[in-house]
CSV table of C-alpha atoms in Angstrom, one decimal:
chain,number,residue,atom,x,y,z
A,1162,UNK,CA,103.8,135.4,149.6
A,1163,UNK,CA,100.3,134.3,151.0
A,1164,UNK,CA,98.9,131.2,151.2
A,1165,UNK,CA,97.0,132.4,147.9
A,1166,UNK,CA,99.4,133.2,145.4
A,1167,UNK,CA,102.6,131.2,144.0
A,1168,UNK,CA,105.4,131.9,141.4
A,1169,UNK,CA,105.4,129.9,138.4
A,1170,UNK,CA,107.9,129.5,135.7
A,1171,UNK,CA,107.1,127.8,132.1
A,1172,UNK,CA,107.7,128.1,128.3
A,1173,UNK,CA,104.4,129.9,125.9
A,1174,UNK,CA,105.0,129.9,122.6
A,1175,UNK,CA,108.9,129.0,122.9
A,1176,UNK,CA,109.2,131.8,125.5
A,1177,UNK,CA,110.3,131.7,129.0
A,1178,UNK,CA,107.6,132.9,131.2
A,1179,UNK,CA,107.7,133.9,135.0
A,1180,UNK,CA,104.8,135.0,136.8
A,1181,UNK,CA,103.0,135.0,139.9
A,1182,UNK,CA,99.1,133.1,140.0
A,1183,UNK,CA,96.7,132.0,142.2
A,1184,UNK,CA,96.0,128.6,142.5
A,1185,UNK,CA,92.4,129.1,141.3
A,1186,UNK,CA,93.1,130.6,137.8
A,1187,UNK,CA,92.8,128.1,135.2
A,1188,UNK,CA,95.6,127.8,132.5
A,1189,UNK,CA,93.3,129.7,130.2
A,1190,UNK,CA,92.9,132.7,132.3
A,1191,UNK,CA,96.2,132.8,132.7
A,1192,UNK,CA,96.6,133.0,129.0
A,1193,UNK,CA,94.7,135.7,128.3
A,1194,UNK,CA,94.4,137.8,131.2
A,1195,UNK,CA,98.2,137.6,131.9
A,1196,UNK,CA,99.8,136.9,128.6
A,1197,UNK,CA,97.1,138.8,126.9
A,1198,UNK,CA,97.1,135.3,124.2
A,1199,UNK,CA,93.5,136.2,123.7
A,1200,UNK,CA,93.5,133.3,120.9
A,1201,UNK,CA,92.0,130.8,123.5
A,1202,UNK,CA,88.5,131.3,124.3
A,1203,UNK,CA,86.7,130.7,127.1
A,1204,UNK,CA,83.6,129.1,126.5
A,1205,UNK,CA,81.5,126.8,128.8
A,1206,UNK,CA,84.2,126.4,131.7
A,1207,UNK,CA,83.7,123.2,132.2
A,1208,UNK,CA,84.8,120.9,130.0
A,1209,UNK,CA,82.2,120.4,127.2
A,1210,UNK,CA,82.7,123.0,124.0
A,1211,UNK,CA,86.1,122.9,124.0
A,1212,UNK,CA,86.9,126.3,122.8
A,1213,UNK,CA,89.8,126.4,125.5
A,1214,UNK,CA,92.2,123.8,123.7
A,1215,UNK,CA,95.7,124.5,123.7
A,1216,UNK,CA,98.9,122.4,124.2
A,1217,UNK,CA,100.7,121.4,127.3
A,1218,UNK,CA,103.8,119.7,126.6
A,1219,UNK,CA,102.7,118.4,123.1
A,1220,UNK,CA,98.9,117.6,123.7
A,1221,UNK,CA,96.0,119.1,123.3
A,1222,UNK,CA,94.0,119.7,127.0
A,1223,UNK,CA,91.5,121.4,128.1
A,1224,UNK,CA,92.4,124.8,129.2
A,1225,UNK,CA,89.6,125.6,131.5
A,1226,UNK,CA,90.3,122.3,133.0
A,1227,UNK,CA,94.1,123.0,134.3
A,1228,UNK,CA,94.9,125.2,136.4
A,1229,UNK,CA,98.2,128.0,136.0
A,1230,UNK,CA,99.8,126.5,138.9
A,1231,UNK,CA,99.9,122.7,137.1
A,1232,UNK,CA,101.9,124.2,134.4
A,1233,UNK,CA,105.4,124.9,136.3
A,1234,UNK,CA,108.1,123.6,133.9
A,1235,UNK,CA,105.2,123.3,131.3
A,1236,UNK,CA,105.6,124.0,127.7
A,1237,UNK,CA,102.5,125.9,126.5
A,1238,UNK,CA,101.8,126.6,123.3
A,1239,UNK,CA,98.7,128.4,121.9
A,1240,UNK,CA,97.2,128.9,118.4
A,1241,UNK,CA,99.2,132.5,118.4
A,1242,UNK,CA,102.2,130.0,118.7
A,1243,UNK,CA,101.3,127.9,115.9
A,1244,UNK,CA,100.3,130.2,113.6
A,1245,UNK,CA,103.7,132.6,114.4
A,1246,UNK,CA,105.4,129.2,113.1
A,1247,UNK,CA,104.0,128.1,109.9
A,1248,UNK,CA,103.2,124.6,112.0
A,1249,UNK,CA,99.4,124.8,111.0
A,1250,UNK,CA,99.2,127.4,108.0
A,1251,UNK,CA,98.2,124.8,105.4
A,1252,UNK,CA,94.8,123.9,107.7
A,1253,UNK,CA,94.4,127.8,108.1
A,1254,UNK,CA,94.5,128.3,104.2
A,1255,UNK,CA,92.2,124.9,104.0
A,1256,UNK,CA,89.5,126.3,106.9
A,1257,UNK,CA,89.3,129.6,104.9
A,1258,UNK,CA,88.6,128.0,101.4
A,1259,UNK,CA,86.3,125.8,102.5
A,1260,UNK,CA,84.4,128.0,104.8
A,1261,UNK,CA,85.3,125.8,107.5
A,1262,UNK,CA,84.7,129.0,109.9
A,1263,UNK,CA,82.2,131.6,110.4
A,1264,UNK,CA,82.2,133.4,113.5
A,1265,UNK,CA,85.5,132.3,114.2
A,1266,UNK,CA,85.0,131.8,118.1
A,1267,UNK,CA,85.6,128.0,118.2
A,1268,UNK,CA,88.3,127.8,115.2
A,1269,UNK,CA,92.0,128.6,116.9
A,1270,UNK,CA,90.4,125.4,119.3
A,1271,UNK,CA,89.4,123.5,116.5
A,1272,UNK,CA,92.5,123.7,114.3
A,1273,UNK,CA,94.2,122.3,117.6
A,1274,UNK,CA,92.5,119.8,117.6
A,1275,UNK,CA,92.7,119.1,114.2
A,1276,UNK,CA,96.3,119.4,113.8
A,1277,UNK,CA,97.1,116.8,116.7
A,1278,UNK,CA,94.5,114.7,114.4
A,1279,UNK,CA,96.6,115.2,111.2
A,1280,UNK,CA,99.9,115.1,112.9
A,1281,UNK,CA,99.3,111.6,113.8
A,1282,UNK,CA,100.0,111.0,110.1
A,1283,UNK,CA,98.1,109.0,107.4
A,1284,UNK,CA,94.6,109.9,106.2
A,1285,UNK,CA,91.9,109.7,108.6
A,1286,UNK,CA,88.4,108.4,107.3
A,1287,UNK,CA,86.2,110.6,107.7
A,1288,UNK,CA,84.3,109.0,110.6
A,1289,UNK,CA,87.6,109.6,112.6
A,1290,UNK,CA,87.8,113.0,112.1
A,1291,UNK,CA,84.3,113.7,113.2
A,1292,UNK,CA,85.2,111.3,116.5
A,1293,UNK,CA,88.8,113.5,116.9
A,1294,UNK,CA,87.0,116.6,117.0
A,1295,UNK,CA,83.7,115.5,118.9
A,1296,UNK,CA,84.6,117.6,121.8
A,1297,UNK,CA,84.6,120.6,120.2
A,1298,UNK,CA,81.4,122.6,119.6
A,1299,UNK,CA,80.6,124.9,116.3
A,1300,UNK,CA,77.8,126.5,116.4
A,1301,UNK,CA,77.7,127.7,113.0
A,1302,UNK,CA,79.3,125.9,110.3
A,1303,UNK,CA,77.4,122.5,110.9
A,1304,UNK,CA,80.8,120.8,110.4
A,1305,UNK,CA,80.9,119.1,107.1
A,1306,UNK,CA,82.8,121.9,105.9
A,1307,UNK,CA,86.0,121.6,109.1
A,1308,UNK,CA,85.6,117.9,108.2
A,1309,UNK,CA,86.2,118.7,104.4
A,1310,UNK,CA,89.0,120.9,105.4
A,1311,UNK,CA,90.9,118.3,107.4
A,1312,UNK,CA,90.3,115.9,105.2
A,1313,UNK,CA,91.7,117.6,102.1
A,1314,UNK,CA,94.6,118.9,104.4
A,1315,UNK,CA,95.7,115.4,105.4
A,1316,UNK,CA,95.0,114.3,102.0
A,1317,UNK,CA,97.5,117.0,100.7
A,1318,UNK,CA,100.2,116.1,103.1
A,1319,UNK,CA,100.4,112.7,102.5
A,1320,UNK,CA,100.7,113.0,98.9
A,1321,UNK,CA,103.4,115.5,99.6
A,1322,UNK,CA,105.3,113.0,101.8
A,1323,UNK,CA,105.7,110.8,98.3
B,1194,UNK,CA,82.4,130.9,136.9
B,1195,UNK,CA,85.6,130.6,138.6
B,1196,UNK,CA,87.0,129.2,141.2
B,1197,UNK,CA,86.5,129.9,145.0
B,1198,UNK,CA,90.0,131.0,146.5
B,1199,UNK,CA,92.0,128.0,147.8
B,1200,UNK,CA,96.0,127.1,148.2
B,1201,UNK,CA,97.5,124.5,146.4
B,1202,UNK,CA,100.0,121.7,147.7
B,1203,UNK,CA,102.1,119.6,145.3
B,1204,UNK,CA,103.1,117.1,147.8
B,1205,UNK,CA,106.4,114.1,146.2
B,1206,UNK,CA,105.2,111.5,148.3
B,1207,UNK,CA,102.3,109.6,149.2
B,1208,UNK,CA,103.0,109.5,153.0
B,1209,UNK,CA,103.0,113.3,152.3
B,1210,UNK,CA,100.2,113.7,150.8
B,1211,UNK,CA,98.2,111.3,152.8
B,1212,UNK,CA,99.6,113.4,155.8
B,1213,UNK,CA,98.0,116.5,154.3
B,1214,UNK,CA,94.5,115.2,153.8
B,1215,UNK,CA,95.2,114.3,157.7
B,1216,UNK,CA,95.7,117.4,158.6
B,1217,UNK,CA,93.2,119.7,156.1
B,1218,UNK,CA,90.5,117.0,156.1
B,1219,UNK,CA,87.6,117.5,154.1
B,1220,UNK,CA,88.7,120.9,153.1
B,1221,UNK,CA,91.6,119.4,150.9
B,1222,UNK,CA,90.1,117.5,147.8
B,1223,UNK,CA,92.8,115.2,145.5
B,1224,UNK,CA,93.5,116.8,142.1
B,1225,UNK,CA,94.8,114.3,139.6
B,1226,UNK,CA,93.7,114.5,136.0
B,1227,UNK,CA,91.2,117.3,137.3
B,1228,UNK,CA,89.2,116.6,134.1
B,1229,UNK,CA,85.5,116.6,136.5
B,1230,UNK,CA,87.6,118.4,139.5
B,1231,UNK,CA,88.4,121.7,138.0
B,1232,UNK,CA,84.5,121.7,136.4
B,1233,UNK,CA,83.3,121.2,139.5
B,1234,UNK,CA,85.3,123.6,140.9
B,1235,UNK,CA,84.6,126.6,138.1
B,1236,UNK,CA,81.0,126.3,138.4
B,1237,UNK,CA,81.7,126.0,142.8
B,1238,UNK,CA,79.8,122.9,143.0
B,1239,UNK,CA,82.9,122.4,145.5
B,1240,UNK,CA,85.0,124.9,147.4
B,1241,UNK,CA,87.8,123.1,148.9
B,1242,UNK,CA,90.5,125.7,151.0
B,1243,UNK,CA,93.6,123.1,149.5
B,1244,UNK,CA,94.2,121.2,146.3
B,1245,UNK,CA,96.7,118.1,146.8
B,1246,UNK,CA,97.9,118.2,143.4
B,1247,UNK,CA,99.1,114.4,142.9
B,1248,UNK,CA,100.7,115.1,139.4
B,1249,UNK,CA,104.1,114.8,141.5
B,1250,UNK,CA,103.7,111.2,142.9
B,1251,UNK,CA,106.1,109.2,141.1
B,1252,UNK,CA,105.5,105.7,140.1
B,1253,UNK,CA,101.4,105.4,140.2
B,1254,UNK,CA,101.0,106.0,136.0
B,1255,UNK,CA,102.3,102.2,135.7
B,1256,UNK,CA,100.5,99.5,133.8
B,1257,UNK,CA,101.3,95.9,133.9
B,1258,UNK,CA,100.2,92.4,134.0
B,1259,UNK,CA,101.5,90.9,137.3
B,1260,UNK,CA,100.1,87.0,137.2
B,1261,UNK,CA,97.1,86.5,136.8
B,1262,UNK,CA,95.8,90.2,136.9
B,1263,UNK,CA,96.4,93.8,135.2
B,1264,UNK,CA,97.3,96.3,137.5
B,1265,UNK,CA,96.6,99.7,136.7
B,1266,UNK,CA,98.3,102.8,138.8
B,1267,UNK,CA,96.0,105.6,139.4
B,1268,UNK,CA,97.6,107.9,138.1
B,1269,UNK,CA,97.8,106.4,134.8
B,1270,UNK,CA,96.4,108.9,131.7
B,1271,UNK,CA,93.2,107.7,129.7
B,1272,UNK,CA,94.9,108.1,126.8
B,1273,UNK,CA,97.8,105.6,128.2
B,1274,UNK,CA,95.6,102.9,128.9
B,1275,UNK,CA,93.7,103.3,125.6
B,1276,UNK,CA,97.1,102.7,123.4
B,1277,UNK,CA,98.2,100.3,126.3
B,1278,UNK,CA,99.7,96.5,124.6
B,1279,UNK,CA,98.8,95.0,128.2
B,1280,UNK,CA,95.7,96.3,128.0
B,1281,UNK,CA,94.6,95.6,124.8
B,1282,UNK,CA,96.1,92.1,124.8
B,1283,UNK,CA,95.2,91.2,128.8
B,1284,UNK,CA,91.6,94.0,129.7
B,1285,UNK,CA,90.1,94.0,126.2
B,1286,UNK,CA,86.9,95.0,127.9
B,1287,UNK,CA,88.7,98.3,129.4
B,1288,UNK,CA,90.2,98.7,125.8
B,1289,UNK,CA,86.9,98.8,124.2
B,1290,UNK,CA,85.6,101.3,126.5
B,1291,UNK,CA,88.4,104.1,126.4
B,1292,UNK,CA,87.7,105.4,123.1
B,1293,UNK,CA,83.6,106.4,125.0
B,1294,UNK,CA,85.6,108.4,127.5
B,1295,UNK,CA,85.1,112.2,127.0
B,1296,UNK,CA,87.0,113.6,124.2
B,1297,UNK,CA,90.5,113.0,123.3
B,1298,UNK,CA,92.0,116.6,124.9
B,1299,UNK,CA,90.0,114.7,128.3
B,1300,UNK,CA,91.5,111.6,128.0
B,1301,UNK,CA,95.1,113.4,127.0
B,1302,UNK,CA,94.8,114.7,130.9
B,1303,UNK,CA,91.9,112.8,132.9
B,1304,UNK,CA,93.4,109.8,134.9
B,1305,UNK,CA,92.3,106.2,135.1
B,1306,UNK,CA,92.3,106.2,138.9
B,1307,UNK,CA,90.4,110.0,139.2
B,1308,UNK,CA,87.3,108.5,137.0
B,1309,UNK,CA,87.0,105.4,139.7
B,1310,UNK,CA,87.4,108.0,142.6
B,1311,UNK,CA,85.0,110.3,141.6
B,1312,UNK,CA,82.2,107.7,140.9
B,1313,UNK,CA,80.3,108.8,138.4
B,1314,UNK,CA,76.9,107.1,137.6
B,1315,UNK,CA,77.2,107.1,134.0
B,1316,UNK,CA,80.8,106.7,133.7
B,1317,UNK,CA,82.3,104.2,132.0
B,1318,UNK,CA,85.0,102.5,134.4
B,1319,UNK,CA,83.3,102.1,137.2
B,1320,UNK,CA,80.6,99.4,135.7
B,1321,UNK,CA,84.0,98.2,133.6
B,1322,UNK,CA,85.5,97.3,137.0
B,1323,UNK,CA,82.4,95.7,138.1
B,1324,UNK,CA,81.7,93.6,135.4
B,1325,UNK,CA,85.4,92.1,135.5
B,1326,UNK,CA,85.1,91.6,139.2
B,1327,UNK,CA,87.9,94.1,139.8
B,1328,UNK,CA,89.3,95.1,142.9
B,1329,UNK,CA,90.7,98.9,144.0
B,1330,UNK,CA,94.0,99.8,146.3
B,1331,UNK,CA,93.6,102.4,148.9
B,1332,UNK,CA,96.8,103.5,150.6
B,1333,UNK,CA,95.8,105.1,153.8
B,1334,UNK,CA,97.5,106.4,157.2
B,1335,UNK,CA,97.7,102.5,158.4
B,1336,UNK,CA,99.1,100.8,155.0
B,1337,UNK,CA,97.3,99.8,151.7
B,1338,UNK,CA,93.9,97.7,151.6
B,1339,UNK,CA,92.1,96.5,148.9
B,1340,UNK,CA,88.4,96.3,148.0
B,1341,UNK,CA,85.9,94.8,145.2
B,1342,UNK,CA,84.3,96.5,142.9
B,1343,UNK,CA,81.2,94.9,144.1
B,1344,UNK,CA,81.4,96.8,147.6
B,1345,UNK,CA,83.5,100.0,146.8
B,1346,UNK,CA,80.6,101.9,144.7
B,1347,UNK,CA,78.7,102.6,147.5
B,1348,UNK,CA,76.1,105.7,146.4
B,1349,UNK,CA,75.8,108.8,144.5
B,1350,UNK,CA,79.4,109.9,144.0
B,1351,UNK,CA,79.9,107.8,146.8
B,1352,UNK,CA,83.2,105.1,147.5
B,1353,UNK,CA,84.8,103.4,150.2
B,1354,UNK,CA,87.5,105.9,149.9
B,1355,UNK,CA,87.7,107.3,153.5
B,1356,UNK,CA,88.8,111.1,154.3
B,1357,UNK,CA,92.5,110.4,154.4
B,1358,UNK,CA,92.7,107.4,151.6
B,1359,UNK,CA,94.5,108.1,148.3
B,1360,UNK,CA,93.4,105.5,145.5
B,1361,UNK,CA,96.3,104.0,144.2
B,1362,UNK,CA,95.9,101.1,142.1
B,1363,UNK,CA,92.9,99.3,140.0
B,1364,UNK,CA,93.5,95.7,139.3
B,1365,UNK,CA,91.3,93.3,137.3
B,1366,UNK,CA,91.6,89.2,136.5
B,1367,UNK,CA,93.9,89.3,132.9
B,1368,UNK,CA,91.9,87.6,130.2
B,1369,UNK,CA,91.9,84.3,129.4
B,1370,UNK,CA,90.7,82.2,126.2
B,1371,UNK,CA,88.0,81.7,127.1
B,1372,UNK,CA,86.4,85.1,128.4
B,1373,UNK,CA,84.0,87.3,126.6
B,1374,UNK,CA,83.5,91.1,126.5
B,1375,UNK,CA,80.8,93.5,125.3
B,1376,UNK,CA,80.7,97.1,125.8
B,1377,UNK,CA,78.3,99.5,124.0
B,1378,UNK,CA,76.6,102.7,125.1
B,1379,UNK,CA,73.9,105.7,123.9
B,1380,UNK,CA,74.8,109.1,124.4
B,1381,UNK,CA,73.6,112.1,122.9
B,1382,UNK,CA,77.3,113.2,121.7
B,1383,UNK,CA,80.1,110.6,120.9
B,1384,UNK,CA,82.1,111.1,124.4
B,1385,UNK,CA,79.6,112.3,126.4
B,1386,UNK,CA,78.1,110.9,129.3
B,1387,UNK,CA,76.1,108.3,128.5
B,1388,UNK,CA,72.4,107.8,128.9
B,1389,UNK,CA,72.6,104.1,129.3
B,1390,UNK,CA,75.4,102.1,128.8
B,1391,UNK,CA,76.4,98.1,129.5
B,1392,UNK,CA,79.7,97.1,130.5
B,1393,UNK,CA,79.7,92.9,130.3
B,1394,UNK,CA,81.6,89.6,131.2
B,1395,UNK,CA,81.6,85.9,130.5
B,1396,UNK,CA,83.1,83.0,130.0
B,1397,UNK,CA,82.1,80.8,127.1
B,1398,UNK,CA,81.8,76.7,127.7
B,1399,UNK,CA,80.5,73.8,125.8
B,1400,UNK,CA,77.1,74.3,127.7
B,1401,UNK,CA,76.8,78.0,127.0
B,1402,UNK,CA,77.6,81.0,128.7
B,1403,UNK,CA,78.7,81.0,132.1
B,1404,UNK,CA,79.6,83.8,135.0
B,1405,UNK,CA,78.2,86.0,132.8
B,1406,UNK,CA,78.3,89.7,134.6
B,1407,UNK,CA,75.9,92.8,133.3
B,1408,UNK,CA,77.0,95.6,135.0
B,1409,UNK,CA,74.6,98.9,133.4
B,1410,UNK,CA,75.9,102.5,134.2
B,1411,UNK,CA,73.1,105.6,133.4
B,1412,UNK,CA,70.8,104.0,135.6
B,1413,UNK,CA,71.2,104.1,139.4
B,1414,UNK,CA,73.3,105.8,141.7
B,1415,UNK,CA,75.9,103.6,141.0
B,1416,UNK,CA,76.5,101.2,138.6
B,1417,UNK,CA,74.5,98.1,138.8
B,1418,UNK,CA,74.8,94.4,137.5
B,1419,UNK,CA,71.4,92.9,136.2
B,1420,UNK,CA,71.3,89.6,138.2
B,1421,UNK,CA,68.0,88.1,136.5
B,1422,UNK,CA,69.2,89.2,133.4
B,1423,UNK,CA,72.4,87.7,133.7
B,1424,UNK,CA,70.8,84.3,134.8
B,1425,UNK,CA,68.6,84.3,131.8
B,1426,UNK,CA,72.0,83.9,129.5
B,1427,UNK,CA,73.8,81.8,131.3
B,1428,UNK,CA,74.0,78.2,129.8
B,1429,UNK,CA,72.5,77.2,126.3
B,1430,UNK,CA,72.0,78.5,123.1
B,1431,UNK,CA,71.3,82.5,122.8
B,1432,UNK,CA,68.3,82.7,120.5
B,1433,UNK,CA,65.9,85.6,120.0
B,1434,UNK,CA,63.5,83.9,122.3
B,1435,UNK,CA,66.3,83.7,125.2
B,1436,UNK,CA,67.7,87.7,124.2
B,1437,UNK,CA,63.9,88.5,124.4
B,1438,UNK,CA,63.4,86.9,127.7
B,1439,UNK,CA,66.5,88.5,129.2
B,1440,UNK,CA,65.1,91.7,128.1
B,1441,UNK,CA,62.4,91.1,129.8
B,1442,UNK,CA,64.2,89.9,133.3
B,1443,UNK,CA,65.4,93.0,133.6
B,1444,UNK,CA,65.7,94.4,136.8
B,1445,UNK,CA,66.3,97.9,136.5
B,1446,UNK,CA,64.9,101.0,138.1
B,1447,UNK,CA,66.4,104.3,136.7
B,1448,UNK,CA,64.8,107.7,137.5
B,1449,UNK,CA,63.9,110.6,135.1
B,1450,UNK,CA,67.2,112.9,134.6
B,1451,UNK,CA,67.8,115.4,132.2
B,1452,UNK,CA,68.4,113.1,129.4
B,1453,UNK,CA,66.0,110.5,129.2
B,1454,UNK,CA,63.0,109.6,131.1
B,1455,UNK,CA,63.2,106.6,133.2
B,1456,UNK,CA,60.7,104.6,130.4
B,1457,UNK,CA,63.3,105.7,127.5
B,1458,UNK,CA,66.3,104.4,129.7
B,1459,UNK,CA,64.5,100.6,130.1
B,1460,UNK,CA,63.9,100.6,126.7
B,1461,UNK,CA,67.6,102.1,126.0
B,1462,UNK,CA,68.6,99.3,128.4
B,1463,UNK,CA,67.1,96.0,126.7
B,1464,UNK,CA,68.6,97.5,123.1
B,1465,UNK,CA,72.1,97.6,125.1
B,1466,UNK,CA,71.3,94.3,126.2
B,1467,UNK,CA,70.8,92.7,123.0
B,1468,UNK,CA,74.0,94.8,121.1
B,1469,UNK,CA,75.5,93.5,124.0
B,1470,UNK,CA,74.5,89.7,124.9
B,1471,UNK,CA,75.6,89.4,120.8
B,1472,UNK,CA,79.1,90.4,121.7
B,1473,UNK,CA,79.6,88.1,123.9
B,1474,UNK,CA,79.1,85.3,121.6
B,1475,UNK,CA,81.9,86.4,119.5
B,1476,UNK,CA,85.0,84.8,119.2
B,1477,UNK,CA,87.5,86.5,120.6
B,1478,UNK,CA,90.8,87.4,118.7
């Protein structure tokens, strides 16, 4: 092995993974290019618009901002994951009635987001949605509607929880 | 972009990895949260040949209040110290400022001890640290040291963090009764980098304020306490007249960047001021 590749093992989506990286791909290259989990997208690279979001061990990071290598023993999951699993299929159902989407490229990011958000429990005003989800850019939707969606979604679960 | 080619160390003790930077020097950089690192690296602003990754050093996430301070480890998460008891209870200032810190994927990765490190201008810790009169731990080759606020920010980007220093801990003076906080910023995007921002200190007496600290970030190379300003609301009452006055005594000298002039960040600066000086006047609970 040279100086410039490593072996990593991890968990995507529930599944043991085993691969061999560079140090210098970020977790969301990895993702795609080697997983072919094209459901992260790589946006800016550097932090700001957020499209990158997945989960490392239960939160929400920035996947242009880890690298491959950081993620030995990690458990990865990706919107493919969550949307396999049911976890996040009542905010998908919301996102599409509401229009909560448009070109699509920031959404598997956003719902995320949103679902770490929601997950919390309770009903978030809606000032604290638009704070949870600040780091993530839409460029089309102008958000009211992703704020409506969350909104009604957290609104629904907690009535269901009665 | 990506990346420039480099290796990547994950050493399980500080002696070791304070033995790498020894031996790479300034070709290794420190990787903890990574959350400017890794930007910095994509868009090769920086090309190190070796990352010291220090995600495996055990013990340096703790936070605790030992006497009469808080001691943060470095390696402590944002979002740790933002839901942090001691914190909130004993650093009310740093508690107020967590929520301005990037976004909340940042903070679930970015470290308390990387965003001291790395020195940004318009960050929020560093002028937290300065207005508490807080002091940083640097373990080195010879042992740990420790240094003030006031004398670690020493330039752009720059610290007293030599070539083969780890930062290890942050502690500040735990609140008492009578101390006073504000903290209030303007940024273009909630959890961006701010365009101006104040990060303040002071102790309330029978005579007014006293020891009161300003400490502005946005607005120099590093961030910077406004001394006349700081005199002009210390002792009696805080009226318009005195908020106007300390407006006025303020001694700052930003430069144009790319988003504000220097004219927009003064006047940014004296409506901090005022959010700010208000603040402090508030009873604490």
């Amino acid at each position: 092995m040279s100086a410039h590749t490593m072996d990593i093992s991890l968990t995507v989506n529930g599944e043991a993974v085993n691969e061999r990286v560079e140090p210098r791909m970020t977790l969301v290259d990895f993702l795609r290019e080697n997983l072919s989990l094209t459901g992260s997208h790589v946006g800016c690279e550097h932090g700001v618009c957020g499209a990158c979001t997945v989960r490392v061990d239960g939160v929400v990071v920035r996947g242009c901002l880890m690298l491959a290598a950081q993620c030995e023993g990690a458990k990865v999951e990706t919107i493919e994951g969550v949307s396999d699993n049911g976890e996040i299929a009542d905010l998908q159902i919301a996102f599409e009635q509401r229009n909560a989407l448009q070109c699509g490229f920031c959404t598997p990011a956003m719902l995320l987001t949103a679902q770490e958000l929601l997950k919390a429990g309770g009903v978030p005003s809606r000032d604290e949605i638009r704070e949870h989800i600040s780091g993530n850019y839409c460029r089309c939707t102008g958000y009211h509607a992703i704020i409506d969606a969350m909104e009604s979604v957290a609104q629904a679960r907690a009535g269901g929880k009665k | 972009m990506k990346p420039a080619p480099f290796a990547y160390a994950k050493p399980r003790t500080l002696k070791e990895a304070i033995a790498l930077l020894g031996k790479h020097k300034d070709n290794a950089k420190l990787l903890a949260g990574g959350q400017s690192l890794i930007a910095t690296l994509n868009m090769r602003l920086s090309a190190p040949t070796l990352l010291i990754d220090l995600n495996g050093l055990k013990g340096l996430d703790r936070i605790a209040r030992k006497g009469a301070k808080v001691e943060i480890g470095a390696l402590a998460r944002h979002v740790d110290v933002e839901r942090s008891d001691v914190i909130a209870q004993y650093a009310p200032l740093i508690a107020r400022a967590m929520p301005h810190i990037g976004h909340p994927a940042i903070r679930n990765r970015g470290t308390f001890g990387g965003s001291i490190a790395f020195a940004d201008p318009a960050a929020e810790l560093p002028a937290c640290l300065l207005a508490l009169d807080g002091e940083i731990e640097i373990t080195g080759p010879k042992g740990k040291r420790t240094v003030k606020a006031e004398t670690f920010f020493k330039g752009l980007f720059e610290t007293a963090i030599g070539p083969r220093d780890v930062l290890t801990a942050i502690r500040v003076p735990a609140a008492a009764k009578d101390n006073r906080y504000g903290f209030s910023e303007l940024s273009r995007r909630h959890g961006d980098y701010a365009i101006v921002g104040l990060a303040a200190s002071a102790r309330t007496t029978s005579k007014g304020l006293a020891d009161v600290r300003l400490a502005f970030f946005g607005v120099d190379a590093t961030p910077l306490r406004a001394r006349k300003a700081e005199t002009a609301l210390t002792g009696g009452t805080i009226d318009d007249k005195r908020l106007n006055a300390a407006v006025a005594a303020l001694d700052l000298d930003p430069s144009d960047d790319v988003q504000a002039t220097a004219a927009v960040k003064k006047h940014l600066a004296g409506v901090l001021l005022k959010r700010v000086a208000r603040q402090l006047l508030e009873t604490r609970t």
